[in-house]
CSV table of C-alpha atoms and ligand atoms in Angstrom, one decimal:
chain,number,residue,atom,x,y,z
A,292,MET,CA,-72.6,138.4,153.3
A,293,ASN,CA,-75.3,138.7,150.6
A,294,ILE,CA,-78.8,137.2,151.1
A,295,LEU,CA,-81.2,137.2,148.2
A,296,LEU,CA,-84.9,137.1,148.9
A,297,THR,CA,-87.7,136.3,146.6
A,298,ASN,CA,-91.3,135.0,146.7
A,299,ASP,CA,-94.2,134.0,144.5
A,300,ASP,CA,-96.9,136.1,146.1
A,301,GLY,CA,-95.5,139.2,144.5
A,302,TYR,CA,-93.3,142.1,145.6
A,303,ASP,CA,-95.9,143.8,147.7
A,304,ALA,CA,-97.0,140.7,149.6
A,305,PRO,CA,-96.9,140.9,153.4
A,306,GLY,CA,-95.0,137.7,153.7
A,307,LEU,CA,-92.0,139.2,151.9
A,308,ARG,CA,-92.0,142.2,154.3
A,309,ALA,CA,-92.0,139.7,157.2
A,310,LEU,CA,-89.1,137.8,155.6
A,311,GLU,CA,-87.1,141.0,155.2
A,312,GLU,CA,-87.8,141.9,158.8
A,313,ALA,CA,-87.0,138.4,160.1
A,314,LEU,CA,-83.6,138.2,158.4
A,315,SER,CA,-82.5,141.8,158.9
A,316,GLY,CA,-79.0,142.1,160.4
A,317,LEU,CA,-78.1,138.6,159.1
A,318,GLY,CA,-76.4,140.0,156.0
A,319,THR,CA,-77.0,142.4,153.2
A,320,ILE,CA,-80.5,141.9,152.1
A,321,TRP,CA,-81.4,141.9,148.3
A,322,THR,CA,-85.0,141.6,147.4
A,323,ILE,CA,-86.0,140.5,143.9
A,324,ALA,CA,-89.6,139.4,143.6
A,325,PRO,CA,-92.3,139.1,141.0
A,326,LEU,CA,-94.3,142.2,140.1
A,327,THR,CA,-97.5,140.1,140.2
A,328,GLU,CA,-98.5,137.0,142.0
A,329,GLN,CA,-96.9,133.8,140.6
A,330,SER,CA,-98.3,131.2,142.9
A,331,ALA,CA,-98.4,127.7,141.4
A,332,LYS,CA,-96.2,128.7,138.5
A,333,SER,CA,-93.6,126.2,139.7
A,334,HIS,CA,-90.1,126.5,138.1
A,335,ALA,CA,-91.2,128.4,134.9
A,336,LEU,CA,-88.6,130.6,133.3
A,337,SER,CA,-89.7,133.4,131.0
A,338,MET,CA,-87.7,132.7,127.9
A,339,ARG,CA,-90.1,133.8,125.2
A,340,GLU,CA,-90.7,137.4,126.4
A,341,PRO,CA,-88.7,140.3,127.8
A,342,ILE,CA,-88.3,140.7,131.5
A,343,ARG,CA,-88.4,144.1,133.2
A,344,ALA,CA,-86.7,144.7,136.5
A,345,LEU,CA,-88.3,147.7,138.2
A,346,PRO,CA,-86.2,149.3,140.9
A,347,ARG,CA,-87.9,149.3,144.3
A,348,GLY,CA,-85.0,150.6,146.3
A,349,GLU,CA,-81.2,150.4,146.4
A,350,ARG,CA,-81.1,146.6,146.6
A,351,ALA,CA,-84.7,145.8,145.5
A,352,TRP,CA,-86.5,145.1,142.3
A,353,ALA,CA,-89.9,144.0,141.2
A,354,VAL,CA,-89.5,141.7,138.2
A,355,SER,CA,-92.1,141.0,135.5
A,356,GLY,CA,-91.5,137.3,135.7
A,357,THR,CA,-91.6,134.2,137.9
A,358,PRO,CA,-89.7,133.4,141.1
A,359,ALA,CA,-87.2,131.4,139.1
A,360,ASP,CA,-86.7,134.4,136.8
A,361,CYS,CA,-86.0,136.5,139.9
A,362,VAL,CA,-83.3,134.2,141.2
A,363,TYR,CA,-81.8,133.7,137.8
A,364,LEU,CA,-81.5,137.5,137.3
A,365,GLY,CA,-80.3,138.1,140.8
A,366,VAL,CA,-77.6,135.5,140.7
A,367,ASN,CA,-76.4,136.2,137.2
A,368,GLU,CA,-76.9,139.9,136.7
A,369,LEU,CA,-78.3,142.1,139.5
A,370,LEU,CA,-76.2,141.1,142.5
A,371,PRO,CA,-72.6,142.2,142.7
A,372,ALA,CA,-71.6,138.7,143.9
A,373,ARG,CA,-73.1,135.2,144.3
A,374,PRO,CA,-75.5,135.3,147.3
A,375,ASP,CA,-74.5,133.3,150.4
A,376,LEU,CA,-78.1,132.3,150.9
A,377,VAL,CA,-81.3,132.5,148.9
A,378,VAL,CA,-84.6,132.5,150.8
A,379,SER,CA,-88.0,132.3,149.1
A,380,GLY,CA,-91.2,133.3,150.9
A,381,ILE,CA,-92.8,133.7,153.3
A,382,ASN,CA,-95.6,132.2,151.3
A,383,SER,CA,-99.2,132.9,152.2
A,384,GLY,CA,-100.2,129.3,152.5
A,385,SER,CA,-98.5,126.0,153.1
A,386,ASN,CA,-96.2,124.2,150.7
A,387,LEU,CA,-96.4,120.7,152.0
A,388,ALA,CA,-96.0,117.3,150.3
A,389,THR,CA,-97.0,117.3,146.6
A,390,ASP,CA,-97.3,121.1,146.7
A,391,VAL,CA,-93.6,121.4,146.2
A,392,TYR,CA,-94.0,120.4,142.6
A,393,TYR,CA,-96.5,123.3,141.9
A,394,SER,CA,-95.1,125.9,144.2
A,395,GLY,CA,-93.4,129.0,142.9
A,396,THR,CA,-92.1,129.6,146.4
A,397,VAL,CA,-90.2,126.3,146.5
A,398,ALA,CA,-89.1,126.8,142.9
A,399,GLY,CA,-87.4,130.1,143.8
A,400,ALA,CA,-85.3,128.2,146.3
A,401,ARG,CA,-84.8,125.2,143.9
A,402,GLU,CA,-83.5,127.6,141.2
A,403,ALA,CA,-80.9,128.7,143.7
A,404,ALA,CA,-80.0,125.1,144.5
A,405,CYS,CA,-79.5,124.6,140.7
A,406,PHE,CA,-76.8,127.2,141.0
A,407,GLY,CA,-75.2,125.3,143.9
A,408,LEU,CA,-76.4,128.0,146.4
A,409,ARG,CA,-77.7,127.5,149.9
A,410,ALA,CA,-81.5,127.7,149.6
A,411,LEU,CA,-84.5,127.8,151.8
A,412,SER,CA,-88.2,128.2,151.0
A,413,ALA,CA,-90.6,129.2,153.8
A,414,SER,CA,-94.4,129.1,154.0
A,415,LEU,CA,-97.0,130.0,156.6
A,416,TRP,CA,-100.1,127.7,156.7
A,417,ILE,CA,-102.5,130.6,157.0
A,418,GLN,CA,-106.0,130.0,158.3
A,419,PRO,CA,-109.1,131.8,157.0
A,420,GLY,CA,-110.6,134.4,159.3
A,421,GLN,CA,-107.5,135.3,161.3
A,422,GLU,CA,-104.6,137.6,161.1
A,423,PRO,CA,-101.6,135.6,159.9
A,424,HIS,CA,-98.8,135.1,162.4
A,425,TRP,CA,-96.1,136.4,160.1
A,426,ALA,CA,-93.6,137.2,162.9
A,427,VAL,CA,-93.9,133.6,164.2
A,428,ALA,CA,-93.1,132.3,160.7
A,429,GLY,CA,-90.3,134.8,160.5
A,430,ARG,CA,-88.7,133.5,163.7
A,431,PHE,CA,-88.6,130.0,162.4
A,432,THR,CA,-87.3,131.1,159.1
A,433,ARG,CA,-84.4,133.0,160.8
A,434,ARG,CA,-83.6,130.0,162.9
A,435,VAL,CA,-83.4,127.7,159.8
A,436,ALA,CA,-81.5,130.3,157.8
A,437,GLU,CA,-78.9,130.6,160.5
A,438,HIS,CA,-78.5,126.9,160.6
A,439,LEU,CA,-78.2,126.7,156.9
A,440,LEU,CA,-75.4,129.2,156.9
A,441,ALA,CA,-73.5,127.4,159.7
A,442,HIS,CA,-74.1,123.9,158.3
A,443,PRO,CA,-74.3,124.1,154.5
A,444,PRO,CA,-75.8,121.0,153.0
A,445,THR,CA,-74.6,119.1,150.0
A,446,PRO,CA,-75.0,121.3,146.8
A,447,GLY,CA,-78.2,120.4,145.1
A,448,VAL,CA,-80.2,120.2,148.4
A,449,LEU,CA,-82.7,122.9,149.5
A,450,LEU,CA,-84.7,123.1,152.7
A,451,ASN,CA,-88.4,123.6,152.7
A,452,LEU,CA,-89.9,125.1,155.9
A,453,ASN,CA,-93.6,125.2,156.8
A,454,VAL,CA,-95.0,126.9,159.8
A,455,PRO,CA,-98.5,126.4,161.3
A,456,ASP,CA,-100.4,129.6,161.8
A,457,VAL,CA,-100.6,129.7,165.5
A,458,ALA,CA,-99.0,132.0,168.2
A,459,GLU,CA,-96.9,129.1,169.5
A,460,PRO,CA,-96.1,126.1,167.3
A,461,ARG,CA,-95.2,123.1,169.3
A,462,GLY,CA,-91.6,123.3,168.0
A,463,LEU,CA,-89.6,122.4,164.9
A,464,LYS,CA,-89.3,118.9,163.4
A,465,VAL,CA,-87.3,117.7,160.4
A,466,THR,CA,-89.6,115.6,158.2
A,467,ARG,CA,-89.7,113.8,155.0
A,468,LEU,CA,-91.9,114.8,152.0
A,469,GLY,CA,-95.4,113.4,152.1
A,470,ARG,CA,-98.1,113.2,149.6
A,471,ARG,CA,-101.1,115.5,149.4
A,472,HIS,CA,-104.4,114.5,147.9
A,473,TYR,CA,-106.3,117.3,146.3
A,474,GLN,CA,-110.0,117.5,145.4
A,475,PRO,CA,-109.9,118.1,141.6
A,476,MET,CA,-112.1,120.9,140.5
A,477,VAL,CA,-113.0,122.2,137.0
A,478,ASP,CA,-115.3,125.1,137.1
A,479,VAL,CA,-116.9,125.6,133.6
A,480,ARG,CA,-118.1,129.0,132.8
A,481,GLU,CA,-119.2,131.1,129.9
A,482,ASP,CA,-117.8,134.5,129.0
A,483,PRO,CA,-119.9,137.5,127.9
A,484,ARG,CA,-119.4,136.4,124.2
A,485,GLY,CA,-120.8,132.9,124.8
A,486,ARG,CA,-117.4,131.1,124.8
A,487,THR,CA,-116.6,128.5,127.4
A,488,TYR,CA,-113.7,129.0,129.8
A,489,TYR,CA,-112.5,127.1,132.8
A,490,TRP,CA,-111.1,127.6,136.3
A,491,ILE,CA,-109.1,124.7,137.6
A,492,GLY,CA,-107.6,123.7,140.9
A,493,GLY,CA,-109.5,122.3,143.8
A,494,GLY,CA,-108.6,122.5,147.4
A,495,HIS,CA,-106.8,120.3,150.0
A,496,ASP,CA,-108.4,117.0,150.6
A,497,ARG,CA,-106.0,115.0,152.8
A,498,PHE,CA,-102.4,114.1,153.4
A,499,GLU,CA,-101.1,110.7,152.7
A,500,GLY,CA,-97.7,109.1,153.3
A,501,ALA,CA,-95.7,108.2,156.3
A,502,ALA,CA,-96.7,109.5,159.8
A,503,ASP,CA,-93.5,111.4,160.0
A,504,SER,CA,-94.0,113.2,156.7
A,505,ASP,CA,-94.4,117.0,156.5
A,506,GLY,CA,-98.1,117.3,156.0
A,507,HIS,CA,-99.1,115.1,159.0
A,508,VAL,CA,-96.5,116.7,161.3
A,509,CYS,CA,-97.4,120.3,160.4
A,510,GLU,CA,-101.1,119.4,160.8
A,511,ALA,CA,-100.2,118.4,164.3
A,512,GLY,CA,-99.0,121.8,165.1
A,513,TRP,CA,-95.2,121.6,164.4
A,514,ALA,CA,-93.1,123.7,162.1
A,515,THR,CA,-91.5,121.3,159.6
A,516,VAL,CA,-88.3,121.4,157.7
A,517,THR,CA,-87.9,118.9,154.8
A,518,PRO,CA,-84.7,118.6,152.9
A,519,LEU,CA,-85.4,118.3,149.2
A,520,GLN,CA,-82.9,117.3,146.5
A,521,LEU,CA,-82.6,118.1,142.8
A,522,ASP,CA,-81.8,114.5,142.0
A,523,HIS,CA,-85.3,112.9,141.7
A,524,THR,CA,-83.9,109.5,140.4
A,525,ALA,CA,-85.9,106.6,141.7
A,526,VAL,CA,-82.8,104.7,142.8
A,527,ASP,CA,-84.7,101.6,143.9
A,528,LEU,CA,-85.9,101.1,140.3
A,529,LEU,CA,-82.5,101.4,138.6
A,530,ASP,CA,-81.5,97.8,138.7
A,531,ALA,CA,-84.8,96.3,137.6
A,532,LEU,CA,-85.2,98.9,134.8
A,533,ARG,CA,-81.6,98.3,133.6
A,534,SER,CA,-82.1,94.5,133.4
A,535,GLY,CA,-85.3,95.0,131.4
A,536,LEU,CA,-84.3,97.9,129.2
A,537,ASP,CA,-80.5,98.2,128.9
A,538,SER,CA,-79.1,97.3,125.5
A,539,LYS,CA,-77.1,94.0,125.7
B,91,LIG,MN1,-97.9,131.9,146.8
């Protein structure tokens, strides 16, 4: 069995080592991860520039691209067969609620789901000022990966796991996707030549959405698994939209 690993924090990230360790023995591990950090790059594909895959071992490459590039290359070129499972992570930081639209970690798994493969993204909600509990996140990742192999979901569905950064999370709960409210931030600066430049991206403000949604549940100390699907259609709106817009 072939298991493809990727991440968005880059090939040398500790979360990727933790993932390799956590899944060791489950199958043949292939690691294809970005050469440099690609957090918040979402599902970008590098289609306007060449991609280099630098060997990092017999079954490992660091790729000059995004997580989606890594999975694309792995599935369609570098692996000898289609992987039985693709796992992206373990991300340094949570990917809860609205994060899933920005996350390169989740997009790595989503790219695998686009190929009809079993896919899982995993993130550890690291806390400042403490050593991350990578092995704890690894244990939950392994548990969900084993479940995914034994009970493959409908093609086009991926699982998104988040683990609180504590020695003993309260357990695991299946959740729905919530909404995250960010505090928008634009930091305006000036470069040494007098030209203006910007840093964007404020921090977490609060979670919104149902009490059983991922952000609230993870905040309460549980590891959460949310099934995500490629079909984003707002089904509830179809009829009303059709009656207003469909050609007669
Ligand atoms: Mn990241």
